[in-house]
CSV table of C-alpha atoms in Angstrom, one decimal:
chain,number,residue,atom,x,y,z
A,865,UNK,CA,91.9,102.4,85.0
A,866,UNK,CA,95.1,103.0,82.5
A,867,UNK,CA,97.8,104.0,85.0
A,868,UNK,CA,102.2,104.4,84.2
A,869,UNK,CA,103.7,101.9,86.7
A,870,UNK,CA,106.9,101.5,84.7
A,871,UNK,CA,108.9,102.7,87.6
A,872,UNK,CA,106.9,100.7,90.0
A,873,UNK,CA,108.5,97.4,91.7
A,874,UNK,CA,107.8,94.4,89.7
A,875,UNK,CA,105.4,92.8,92.2
A,876,UNK,CA,103.3,96.3,92.0
A,877,UNK,CA,103.2,96.0,88.3
A,878,UNK,CA,102.1,92.3,88.5
A,879,UNK,CA,99.6,93.1,91.3
A,880,UNK,CA,98.1,95.6,89.2
A,881,UNK,CA,98.1,93.5,86.1
A,882,UNK,CA,96.0,90.5,88.2
A,883,UNK,CA,93.7,93.7,89.6
A,884,UNK,CA,93.2,95.0,85.7
A,885,UNK,CA,92.0,91.7,84.7
A,886,UNK,CA,90.0,91.1,87.1
A,887,UNK,CA,88.2,94.3,86.4
A,888,UNK,CA,87.3,93.7,83.0
A,889,UNK,CA,86.5,89.9,83.7
A,890,UNK,CA,83.5,91.4,86.2
A,891,UNK,CA,82.4,94.2,83.4
A,892,UNK,CA,82.1,91.5,81.3
A,893,UNK,CA,80.0,89.5,83.6
A,894,UNK,CA,78.1,92.3,84.4
A,895,UNK,CA,76.9,93.0,80.9
A,896,UNK,CA,76.8,89.8,79.6
A,897,UNK,CA,73.1,87.6,79.5
A,898,UNK,CA,74.8,84.8,79.4
A,899,UNK,CA,76.7,85.6,82.7
A,900,UNK,CA,73.0,86.5,84.5
A,901,UNK,CA,71.8,83.6,83.6
A,902,UNK,CA,74.4,81.8,85.0
A,903,UNK,CA,74.3,84.0,88.3
A,904,UNK,CA,70.7,82.8,88.3
A,905,UNK,CA,71.4,79.7,88.1
A,906,UNK,CA,73.5,79.6,91.3
A,907,UNK,CA,70.9,81.6,93.1
A,908,UNK,CA,68.6,78.4,92.1
A,909,UNK,CA,71.4,75.6,93.2
A,910,UNK,CA,71.7,77.3,96.0
A,911,UNK,CA,68.2,77.5,96.9
A,912,UNK,CA,67.4,74.0,95.9
A,913,UNK,CA,70.6,72.7,97.6
A,914,UNK,CA,69.1,75.2,101.2
A,915,UNK,CA,65.7,73.1,101.0
A,916,UNK,CA,67.2,70.1,100.8
A,917,UNK,CA,69.2,70.6,103.6
A,918,UNK,CA,66.5,71.8,105.8
A,919,UNK,CA,64.7,68.3,104.8
A,920,UNK,CA,67.7,65.9,104.6
A,921,UNK,CA,70.0,67.4,108.0
A,922,UNK,CA,67.8,66.0,111.0
A,923,UNK,CA,67.1,62.4,109.0
A,924,UNK,CA,71.0,62.1,108.6
A,925,UNK,CA,71.5,63.0,112.2
A,926,UNK,CA,69.2,60.7,113.1
A,927,UNK,CA,70.5,57.7,111.1
A,928,UNK,CA,74.1,58.6,111.8
A,929,UNK,CA,73.7,58.9,115.6
A,930,UNK,CA,74.0,55.6,117.2
A,931,UNK,CA,73.0,55.1,121.2
A,932,UNK,CA,75.6,56.2,123.3
A,933,UNK,CA,76.4,52.5,124.6
A,934,UNK,CA,77.5,51.2,121.6
A,935,UNK,CA,81.1,50.8,121.0
A,936,UNK,CA,80.8,48.6,118.2
A,937,UNK,CA,82.9,49.6,115.3
A,938,UNK,CA,79.8,50.4,113.2
A,939,UNK,CA,78.9,52.7,115.7
A,940,UNK,CA,82.0,54.5,115.4
A,941,UNK,CA,82.0,54.6,111.8
A,942,UNK,CA,78.5,56.6,112.3
A,943,UNK,CA,80.0,59.0,115.0
A,944,UNK,CA,82.5,59.2,112.3
A,945,UNK,CA,80.4,60.1,109.6
A,946,UNK,CA,77.9,62.2,111.6
A,947,UNK,CA,80.7,65.1,112.0
A,948,UNK,CA,80.5,65.8,108.4
A,949,UNK,CA,76.8,66.1,108.0
A,950,UNK,CA,77.8,70.0,108.2
A,951,UNK,CA,79.1,70.0,104.9
A,952,UNK,CA,75.8,68.8,103.0
A,953,UNK,CA,74.6,72.6,102.3
A,954,UNK,CA,77.8,73.7,100.5
A,955,UNK,CA,78.3,70.1,99.0
A,956,UNK,CA,74.5,69.7,97.7
A,957,UNK,CA,75.2,73.6,96.0
A,958,UNK,CA,78.0,72.6,94.4
A,959,UNK,CA,76.7,68.8,93.1
A,960,UNK,CA,73.8,71.4,91.2
A,961,UNK,CA,76.2,73.9,90.2
A,962,UNK,CA,78.2,71.1,88.4
A,963,UNK,CA,74.4,70.4,86.7
A,964,UNK,CA,73.8,73.8,86.0
A,965,UNK,CA,77.6,74.2,84.5
A,966,UNK,CA,76.9,71.5,81.7
A,967,UNK,CA,73.9,73.4,80.8
A,968,UNK,CA,75.3,76.7,80.2
A,969,UNK,CA,77.8,75.3,78.4
A,970,UNK,CA,75.7,73.6,76.4
A,971,UNK,CA,73.2,76.4,75.6
A,972,UNK,CA,75.6,79.6,75.5
A,973,UNK,CA,78.5,78.0,75.2
A,974,UNK,CA,80.2,79.8,78.3
A,975,UNK,CA,80.7,78.7,81.7
A,976,UNK,CA,82.9,81.1,83.6
A,977,UNK,CA,80.4,82.6,86.0
A,978,UNK,CA,78.9,79.2,87.0
A,979,UNK,CA,82.5,77.5,87.3
A,980,UNK,CA,83.3,80.7,89.5
A,981,UNK,CA,80.3,80.0,91.8
A,982,UNK,CA,81.2,76.3,92.3
A,983,UNK,CA,84.6,76.6,93.3
A,984,UNK,CA,83.1,79.6,96.0
A,985,UNK,CA,80.7,76.7,97.2
A,986,UNK,CA,84.0,74.4,97.5
A,987,UNK,CA,85.9,77.5,99.7
A,988,UNK,CA,82.3,77.8,101.8
A,989,UNK,CA,83.0,73.8,102.1
A,990,UNK,CA,86.4,74.0,103.6
A,991,UNK,CA,85.3,77.1,105.9
A,992,UNK,CA,82.9,74.8,107.4
A,993,UNK,CA,85.5,71.9,107.4
A,994,UNK,CA,87.9,74.5,109.1
A,995,UNK,CA,85.5,76.2,112.0
A,996,UNK,CA,83.0,73.2,113.0
A,997,UNK,CA,84.3,69.6,112.0
A,998,UNK,CA,88.4,69.9,112.2
A,999,UNK,CA,88.6,69.7,116.6
A,1000,UNK,CA,92.5,69.1,116.5
A,1001,UNK,CA,94.3,72.0,117.7
A,1002,UNK,CA,97.3,71.4,115.0
A,1003,UNK,CA,94.8,70.2,112.1
A,1004,UNK,CA,92.7,73.8,112.9
A,1005,UNK,CA,95.6,76.1,112.4
A,1006,UNK,CA,97.0,74.1,109.6
A,1007,UNK,CA,93.3,74.7,107.9
A,1008,UNK,CA,93.3,78.0,108.4
A,1009,UNK,CA,96.8,79.0,107.5
A,1010,UNK,CA,96.9,76.9,104.7
A,1011,UNK,CA,93.7,75.0,103.3
A,1012,UNK,CA,91.6,78.2,103.5
A,1013,UNK,CA,94.5,80.0,101.4
A,1014,UNK,CA,94.6,77.4,99.0
A,1015,UNK,CA,91.3,77.0,98.2
A,1016,UNK,CA,90.7,81.4,98.5
A,1017,UNK,CA,93.4,81.1,95.3
A,1018,UNK,CA,91.6,78.3,93.6
A,1019,UNK,CA,87.9,80.5,93.6
A,1020,UNK,CA,89.8,83.5,92.2
A,1021,UNK,CA,91.5,81.4,89.7
A,1022,UNK,CA,94.6,82.4,90.9
A,1023,UNK,CA,95.9,78.7,92.2
A,1024,UNK,CA,97.8,77.5,88.9
A,1025,UNK,CA,99.7,80.9,88.6
A,1026,UNK,CA,100.6,80.7,92.6
A,1027,UNK,CA,101.6,76.9,92.2
A,1028,UNK,CA,103.9,77.5,89.2
A,1029,UNK,CA,105.8,80.1,91.5
A,1030,UNK,CA,106.0,77.9,93.9
A,1031,UNK,CA,107.3,74.7,91.9
A,1032,UNK,CA,110.1,77.2,90.6
A,1033,UNK,CA,111.3,77.7,94.2
A,1034,UNK,CA,114.0,74.6,95.0
A,1035,UNK,CA,115.2,73.6,98.3
A,1036,UNK,CA,118.2,71.2,98.4
A,1037,UNK,CA,119.3,69.3,101.5
A,1038,UNK,CA,122.5,67.2,100.8
A,1039,UNK,CA,121.6,65.0,97.9
A,1040,UNK,CA,117.8,65.3,98.2
A,1041,UNK,CA,116.2,68.5,96.2
A,1042,UNK,CA,112.4,69.6,96.3
A,1043,UNK,CA,110.5,72.4,95.4
A,1044,UNK,CA,108.9,74.9,98.0
A,1045,UNK,CA,105.6,73.4,96.5
A,1046,UNK,CA,106.0,70.0,97.7
A,1047,UNK,CA,106.9,71.2,101.0
A,1048,UNK,CA,103.6,72.7,101.4
A,1049,UNK,CA,102.2,69.2,99.7
A,1050,UNK,CA,103.7,67.5,102.5
A,1051,UNK,CA,102.8,69.3,104.7
A,1052,UNK,CA,99.0,69.1,104.0
A,1053,UNK,CA,99.6,65.4,102.9
A,1054,UNK,CA,101.5,64.0,106.4
A,1055,UNK,CA,98.6,65.7,108.6
A,1056,UNK,CA,95.6,64.5,107.0
A,1057,UNK,CA,97.7,61.3,106.6
A,1058,UNK,CA,98.4,60.8,110.2
A,1059,UNK,CA,95.6,62.2,111.5
A,1060,UNK,CA,93.7,59.6,109.8
A,1061,UNK,CA,96.3,56.9,111.1
A,1062,UNK,CA,95.7,58.7,114.7
A,1063,UNK,CA,92.2,57.7,114.3
A,1064,UNK,CA,92.4,54.3,112.3
A,1065,UNK,CA,94.9,53.5,115.5
A,1066,UNK,CA,92.6,53.8,118.4
A,1067,UNK,CA,89.5,52.5,116.6
A,1068,UNK,CA,92.0,49.3,115.8
A,1069,UNK,CA,93.0,49.0,118.6
A,1070,UNK,CA,89.4,49.8,120.6
A,1071,UNK,CA,88.3,46.9,118.5
A,1072,UNK,CA,91.5,44.9,119.7
A,1073,UNK,CA,91.5,45.1,123.0
A,1074,UNK,CA,87.6,43.8,123.1
A,1075,UNK,CA,89.1,40.8,121.9
A,1076,UNK,CA,88.2,38.9,125.3
A,1077,UNK,CA,89.4,35.6,123.5
A,1078,UNK,CA,93.0,36.7,123.1
A,1079,UNK,CA,95.6,36.6,126.0
A,1080,UNK,CA,95.9,40.1,127.3
A,1081,UNK,CA,99.7,39.9,125.8
A,1082,UNK,CA,98.7,38.8,122.4
A,1083,UNK,CA,96.3,41.9,122.7
A,1084,UNK,CA,98.9,44.3,123.3
A,1085,UNK,CA,101.4,42.4,120.7
A,1086,UNK,CA,98.3,43.1,118.0
A,1087,UNK,CA,97.8,46.5,119.1
A,1088,UNK,CA,101.4,47.7,118.7
A,1089,UNK,CA,101.8,45.6,115.4
A,1090,UNK,CA,98.8,47.4,114.1
A,1091,UNK,CA,100.5,51.0,115.2
A,1092,UNK,CA,103.7,50.3,113.4
A,1093,UNK,CA,101.9,49.1,110.5
A,1094,UNK,CA,99.4,52.1,110.2
A,1095,UNK,CA,102.4,54.8,110.7
A,1096,UNK,CA,104.7,53.1,108.7
A,1097,UNK,CA,102.4,53.0,105.5
A,1098,UNK,CA,101.4,56.9,105.9
A,1099,UNK,CA,105.4,57.5,106.3
A,1100,UNK,CA,105.8,55.6,103.1
A,1101,UNK,CA,102.7,57.5,101.2
A,1102,UNK,CA,104.0,60.7,102.4
A,1103,UNK,CA,107.4,60.2,101.0
A,1104,UNK,CA,105.9,59.1,97.6
A,1105,UNK,CA,103.2,62.2,97.7
A,1106,UNK,CA,106.2,64.7,98.8
A,1107,UNK,CA,108.7,62.6,95.7
A,1108,UNK,CA,111.6,61.7,97.8
A,1109,UNK,CA,112.5,58.4,96.9
A,1110,UNK,CA,112.8,56.0,99.2
A,1111,UNK,CA,116.9,55.1,97.8
A,1112,UNK,CA,117.9,58.9,98.8
A,1113,UNK,CA,117.0,57.8,102.6
A,1114,UNK,CA,120.0,55.5,102.7
A,1115,UNK,CA,122.1,57.8,104.3
A,1116,UNK,CA,119.9,58.8,107.0
A,1117,UNK,CA,119.1,55.0,107.5
A,1118,UNK,CA,123.0,54.2,107.8
A,1119,UNK,CA,123.1,57.2,110.5
A,1120,UNK,CA,120.4,56.0,112.4
A,1121,UNK,CA,122.7,52.9,112.5
A,1122,UNK,CA,125.5,54.2,113.8
A,1123,UNK,CA,123.3,56.6,116.5
A,1124,UNK,CA,121.4,53.0,117.5
A,1125,UNK,CA,125.2,51.2,117.6
A,1126,UNK,CA,126.9,53.5,119.7
A,1127,UNK,CA,124.4,56.4,122.0
A,1128,UNK,CA,121.4,54.6,121.4
A,1129,UNK,CA,122.2,51.3,122.7
A,1130,UNK,CA,119.8,51.7,125.8
A,1131,UNK,CA,116.8,53.0,123.9
A,1132,UNK,CA,117.2,49.6,121.6
A,1133,UNK,CA,117.4,47.7,124.5
A,1134,UNK,CA,114.2,48.8,125.9
A,1135,UNK,CA,112.1,48.8,122.5
A,1136,UNK,CA,113.2,44.9,122.0
A,1137,UNK,CA,112.7,43.9,125.7
A,1138,UNK,CA,108.7,45.6,125.0
A,1139,UNK,CA,108.8,42.5,122.0
A,1140,UNK,CA,109.5,39.9,124.0
A,1141,UNK,CA,107.3,40.8,126.8
A,1142,UNK,CA,104.5,40.9,124.5
A,1143,UNK,CA,104.9,37.9,123.4
A,1144,UNK,CA,106.1,36.1,126.4
A,1145,UNK,CA,103.2,37.6,128.4
A,1146,UNK,CA,105.6,37.8,131.4
A,1147,UNK,CA,103.9,41.2,132.6
A,1148,UNK,CA,101.0,42.7,130.9
A,1149,UNK,CA,98.4,45.6,132.1
A,1150,UNK,CA,96.6,45.2,135.3
A,1151,UNK,CA,99.1,42.9,136.9
A,1152,UNK,CA,100.5,44.0,140.0
A,1153,UNK,CA,104.6,43.2,140.1
A,1154,UNK,CA,107.5,44.2,142.3
A,1155,UNK,CA,111.0,44.6,140.7
A,1156,UNK,CA,114.2,44.1,142.5
A,1157,UNK,CA,114.7,47.5,143.2
A,1158,UNK,CA,111.8,47.5,145.5
A,1159,UNK,CA,109.3,49.5,143.2
A,1160,UNK,CA,105.8,48.1,142.9
A,1161,UNK,CA,102.6,48.8,141.6
A,1162,UNK,CA,100.2,47.6,139.2
A,1163,UNK,CA,100.8,48.0,135.3
A,1164,UNK,CA,98.6,50.5,133.9
A,1165,UNK,CA,100.2,51.4,130.4
A,1166,UNK,CA,103.0,49.4,128.4
A,1167,UNK,CA,104.4,51.4,125.7
A,1168,UNK,CA,107.5,50.5,123.3
A,1169,UNK,CA,110.3,51.9,125.4
A,1170,UNK,CA,108.7,51.3,128.9
A,1171,UNK,CA,106.4,49.9,131.7
A,1172,UNK,CA,104.1,52.6,133.4
A,1173,UNK,CA,103.3,51.6,137.2
A,1174,UNK,CA,100.7,52.9,139.7
A,1175,UNK,CA,101.0,52.5,142.9
A,1176,UNK,CA,98.4,52.5,145.4
A,1177,UNK,CA,99.4,56.6,147.1
A,1178,UNK,CA,98.7,57.3,143.1
A,1179,UNK,CA,102.1,58.0,141.3
A,1180,UNK,CA,103.1,56.8,138.4
A,1181,UNK,CA,106.3,54.9,137.9
A,1182,UNK,CA,108.0,54.8,134.3
A,1183,UNK,CA,110.0,51.8,134.5
A,1184,UNK,CA,112.2,51.0,131.1
A,1185,UNK,CA,111.3,47.3,129.5
A,1186,UNK,CA,114.8,45.9,130.2
A,1187,UNK,CA,114.7,46.2,133.7
A,1188,UNK,CA,111.5,43.4,133.4
A,1189,UNK,CA,114.0,41.2,131.1
A,1190,UNK,CA,117.4,41.7,133.1
A,1191,UNK,CA,116.1,41.8,136.7
A,1192,UNK,CA,113.9,39.7,139.2
A,1193,UNK,CA,110.7,40.5,138.9
A,1194,UNK,CA,107.8,39.7,141.5
A,1195,UNK,CA,104.2,39.5,139.4
A,1196,UNK,CA,101.6,38.8,141.9
A,1197,UNK,CA,98.9,38.9,140.1
A,1198,UNK,CA,100.2,36.5,136.8
A,1199,UNK,CA,96.7,37.3,135.2
A,1200,UNK,CA,94.7,36.2,138.0
A,1201,UNK,CA,96.3,33.4,139.9
A,1202,UNK,CA,95.5,33.7,143.6
A,1203,UNK,CA,98.2,35.1,146.7
A,1204,UNK,CA,98.1,33.7,149.9
A,1205,UNK,CA,97.9,36.1,153.0
A,1206,UNK,CA,97.9,35.7,156.8
A,1207,UNK,CA,96.2,37.2,159.4
A,1208,UNK,CA,98.1,36.9,163.1
A,1209,UNK,CA,96.1,36.8,166.9
A,1210,UNK,CA,96.2,35.4,170.1
A,1211,UNK,CA,93.5,34.1,172.6
A,1212,UNK,CA,93.7,33.9,176.6
A,1213,UNK,CA,95.5,30.9,178.4
A,1214,UNK,CA,92.1,30.3,179.7
A,1215,UNK,CA,90.8,29.2,176.6
A,1216,UNK,CA,90.2,25.7,175.1
A,1217,UNK,CA,92.7,26.2,172.3
A,1218,UNK,CA,91.4,23.1,170.5
A,1219,UNK,CA,88.0,24.8,169.8
A,1220,UNK,CA,90.1,28.1,167.9
A,1221,UNK,CA,90.6,26.4,164.6
A,1222,UNK,CA,87.3,25.1,163.5
A,1223,UNK,CA,85.6,28.5,164.5
A,1224,UNK,CA,88.5,30.7,163.1
A,1225,UNK,CA,88.5,28.8,159.7
A,1226,UNK,CA,84.7,28.8,159.5
A,1227,UNK,CA,84.2,32.5,159.8
A,1228,UNK,CA,86.9,33.3,157.5
A,1229,UNK,CA,85.8,30.9,155.2
A,1230,UNK,CA,82.5,33.2,154.7
A,1231,UNK,CA,84.4,36.2,153.1
A,1232,UNK,CA,83.1,36.5,149.5
A,1233,UNK,CA,86.6,37.0,148.6
A,1234,UNK,CA,88.6,34.3,150.2
A,1235,UNK,CA,88.9,31.1,148.0
A,1236,UNK,CA,88.3,27.4,148.6
A,1237,UNK,CA,91.0,26.5,146.2
A,1238,UNK,CA,94.1,26.3,145.7
A,1239,UNK,CA,93.5,25.8,150.0
A,1240,UNK,CA,90.2,26.6,151.8
A,1241,UNK,CA,91.3,28.9,155.1
A,1242,UNK,CA,93.9,27.2,157.4
A,1243,UNK,CA,94.3,28.4,161.0
A,1244,UNK,CA,98.0,27.2,162.5
A,1245,UNK,CA,99.1,27.6,166.4
A,1246,UNK,CA,102.1,29.7,165.8
A,1247,UNK,CA,103.2,29.7,169.4
A,1248,UNK,CA,103.0,30.5,173.3
A,1249,UNK,CA,103.2,34.3,173.7
A,1250,UNK,CA,103.9,36.4,177.1
A,1251,UNK,CA,100.4,37.1,176.9
A,1252,UNK,CA,98.6,34.6,175.2
A,1253,UNK,CA,98.4,31.8,173.0
A,1254,UNK,CA,99.7,32.8,169.0
A,1255,UNK,CA,97.7,31.6,166.4
A,1256,UNK,CA,97.5,32.7,162.7
A,1257,UNK,CA,94.9,32.4,159.7
A,1258,UNK,CA,96.1,31.4,156.0
A,1259,UNK,CA,93.6,32.1,153.4
A,1260,UNK,CA,93.9,32.1,149.4
A,1261,UNK,CA,92.4,35.3,147.3
A,1262,UNK,CA,92.4,36.3,144.0
A,1263,UNK,CA,94.2,39.7,144.3
A,1264,UNK,CA,96.4,42.0,146.4
A,1265,UNK,CA,95.6,42.9,149.9
A,1266,UNK,CA,96.1,46.4,149.0
A,1267,UNK,CA,94.3,49.1,147.3
A,1268,UNK,CA,90.7,48.3,147.0
A,1269,UNK,CA,91.1,45.3,148.5
A,1270,UNK,CA,91.3,45.1,152.4
A,1271,UNK,CA,91.4,41.6,152.7
A,1272,UNK,CA,93.4,41.2,155.9
A,1273,UNK,CA,91.6,43.9,157.6
A,1274,UNK,CA,88.3,42.1,157.1
A,1275,UNK,CA,89.7,38.7,158.0
A,1276,UNK,CA,90.4,40.4,161.4
A,1277,UNK,CA,87.3,41.6,161.7
A,1278,UNK,CA,85.8,37.9,160.9
A,1279,UNK,CA,88.1,36.6,163.9
A,1280,UNK,CA,87.2,39.5,166.4
A,1281,UNK,CA,83.4,39.1,165.9
A,1282,UNK,CA,83.8,34.8,166.1
A,1283,UNK,CA,85.7,34.8,169.3
A,1284,UNK,CA,83.3,37.1,171.0
A,1285,UNK,CA,80.4,35.3,169.7
A,1286,UNK,CA,81.8,32.4,171.5
A,1287,UNK,CA,83.4,34.2,174.5
A,1288,UNK,CA,87.0,33.6,173.9
A,1289,UNK,CA,89.1,36.5,175.5
A,1290,UNK,CA,91.4,37.8,173.4
A,1291,UNK,CA,94.5,38.9,175.9
A,1292,UNK,CA,96.5,42.3,176.0
A,1293,UNK,CA,99.8,42.4,178.1
A,1294,UNK,CA,99.8,41.8,181.8
A,1295,UNK,CA,102.6,42.8,184.0
A,1296,UNK,CA,103.7,41.8,187.7
A,1297,UNK,CA,105.1,44.3,189.8
A,1298,UNK,CA,107.1,43.4,192.9
A,1299,UNK,CA,108.0,45.9,195.2
A,1300,UNK,CA,110.5,45.2,197.6
A,1301,UNK,CA,111.2,47.4,200.5
A,1302,UNK,CA,115.1,47.3,201.9
A,1303,UNK,CA,115.8,46.4,205.6
A,1304,UNK,CA,115.9,49.5,208.0
A,1305,UNK,CA,119.4,50.9,209.2
A,1306,UNK,CA,119.8,51.7,212.6
A,1307,UNK,CA,119.9,55.3,213.8
A,1308,UNK,CA,123.0,57.2,213.0
A,1309,UNK,CA,123.3,58.0,217.1
A,1310,UNK,CA,123.7,54.1,217.4
A,1311,UNK,CA,126.2,53.8,214.9
A,1312,UNK,CA,128.4,56.8,216.3
A,1313,UNK,CA,128.3,54.7,219.7
């Protein structure tokens, strides 16, 4: 395989040199007894790993699978470890191959073949990781485009050469200078760090929200503080991995400060207002609020910038946090406080109205949602209408009379049935029409006379 490539481009000559080097290594392995023994050890290591995997995988799956109803931190950790069970075969093969490598180097003073096998098993582990374990779309694409090619270069022994070439290529951004290898390393490390950060944030947030002893606003504040801490730490680690000194970010920090002072005042105000709301607990998830602008709904989500309100017709309203600080807000829920409503009705003038309050109050008190405190149901005489005597019953409930709760409707049904049971007539409008006949005028003939 001796060709004259002096007139060809440099990249073709280098590729030919690598092919020639690979051919020489393969030829040496094929005629070497030490190489054949290492191939045998690789086969034996893989077979042993396969047999152990058949026995260990069902046991590990059974041990790491928690009950579906359990949502504790330990159960979540077990579910997380369960997704890595498919890596058992290549990792066991890699471990057994490592043991065989130490033996062959001690006996033959050579272990190139078995070292190549170890790298191949790691390539298989990376392939399983990308295809079966990683579910996030971005990480899956990243694994296919970067991780698998890197592991393939490592398996064939060209990773050091590629790393050296990437380290020679530098990129300058103002006063910051870094190599192309740093960019690739930063993308890989950043993706892993922020993926782990997102998972850690989800687990931490779920754990904090289960602490019923804490006030809802305190839970929200703790969850936000944990989120900022986790991703802040991930960002600092990423800067360290990429090799960018934090002092070089001073200019960027100054630019951000100027931006906050000029164009980002509203955003900064909303962020600060969100922190104040979490600290004071004026409005939190689950509260039904009405803004001064007339917008009303239940708070379903709080973010660093805005509150998300859900109306009873299914619409979501994004309200900036600043509006909760600078305008009047009516909080109907206030973390479980009672609200008062009233249901108007009328009875006939033929009714003994002295009996109505006791009958109606007793009927309304039977509703499971009506409270005895701060006040029991109170039936009041409101006036004498055109068609009947007007009453209204006031009652207190925990919640809002809308959406899933129909308190006023239920109370009116109770009033109707109670009045019917006591033969009390509910009036409807009556109108009396008087027809007046005009006096007969004299006949035309008589007028002419």
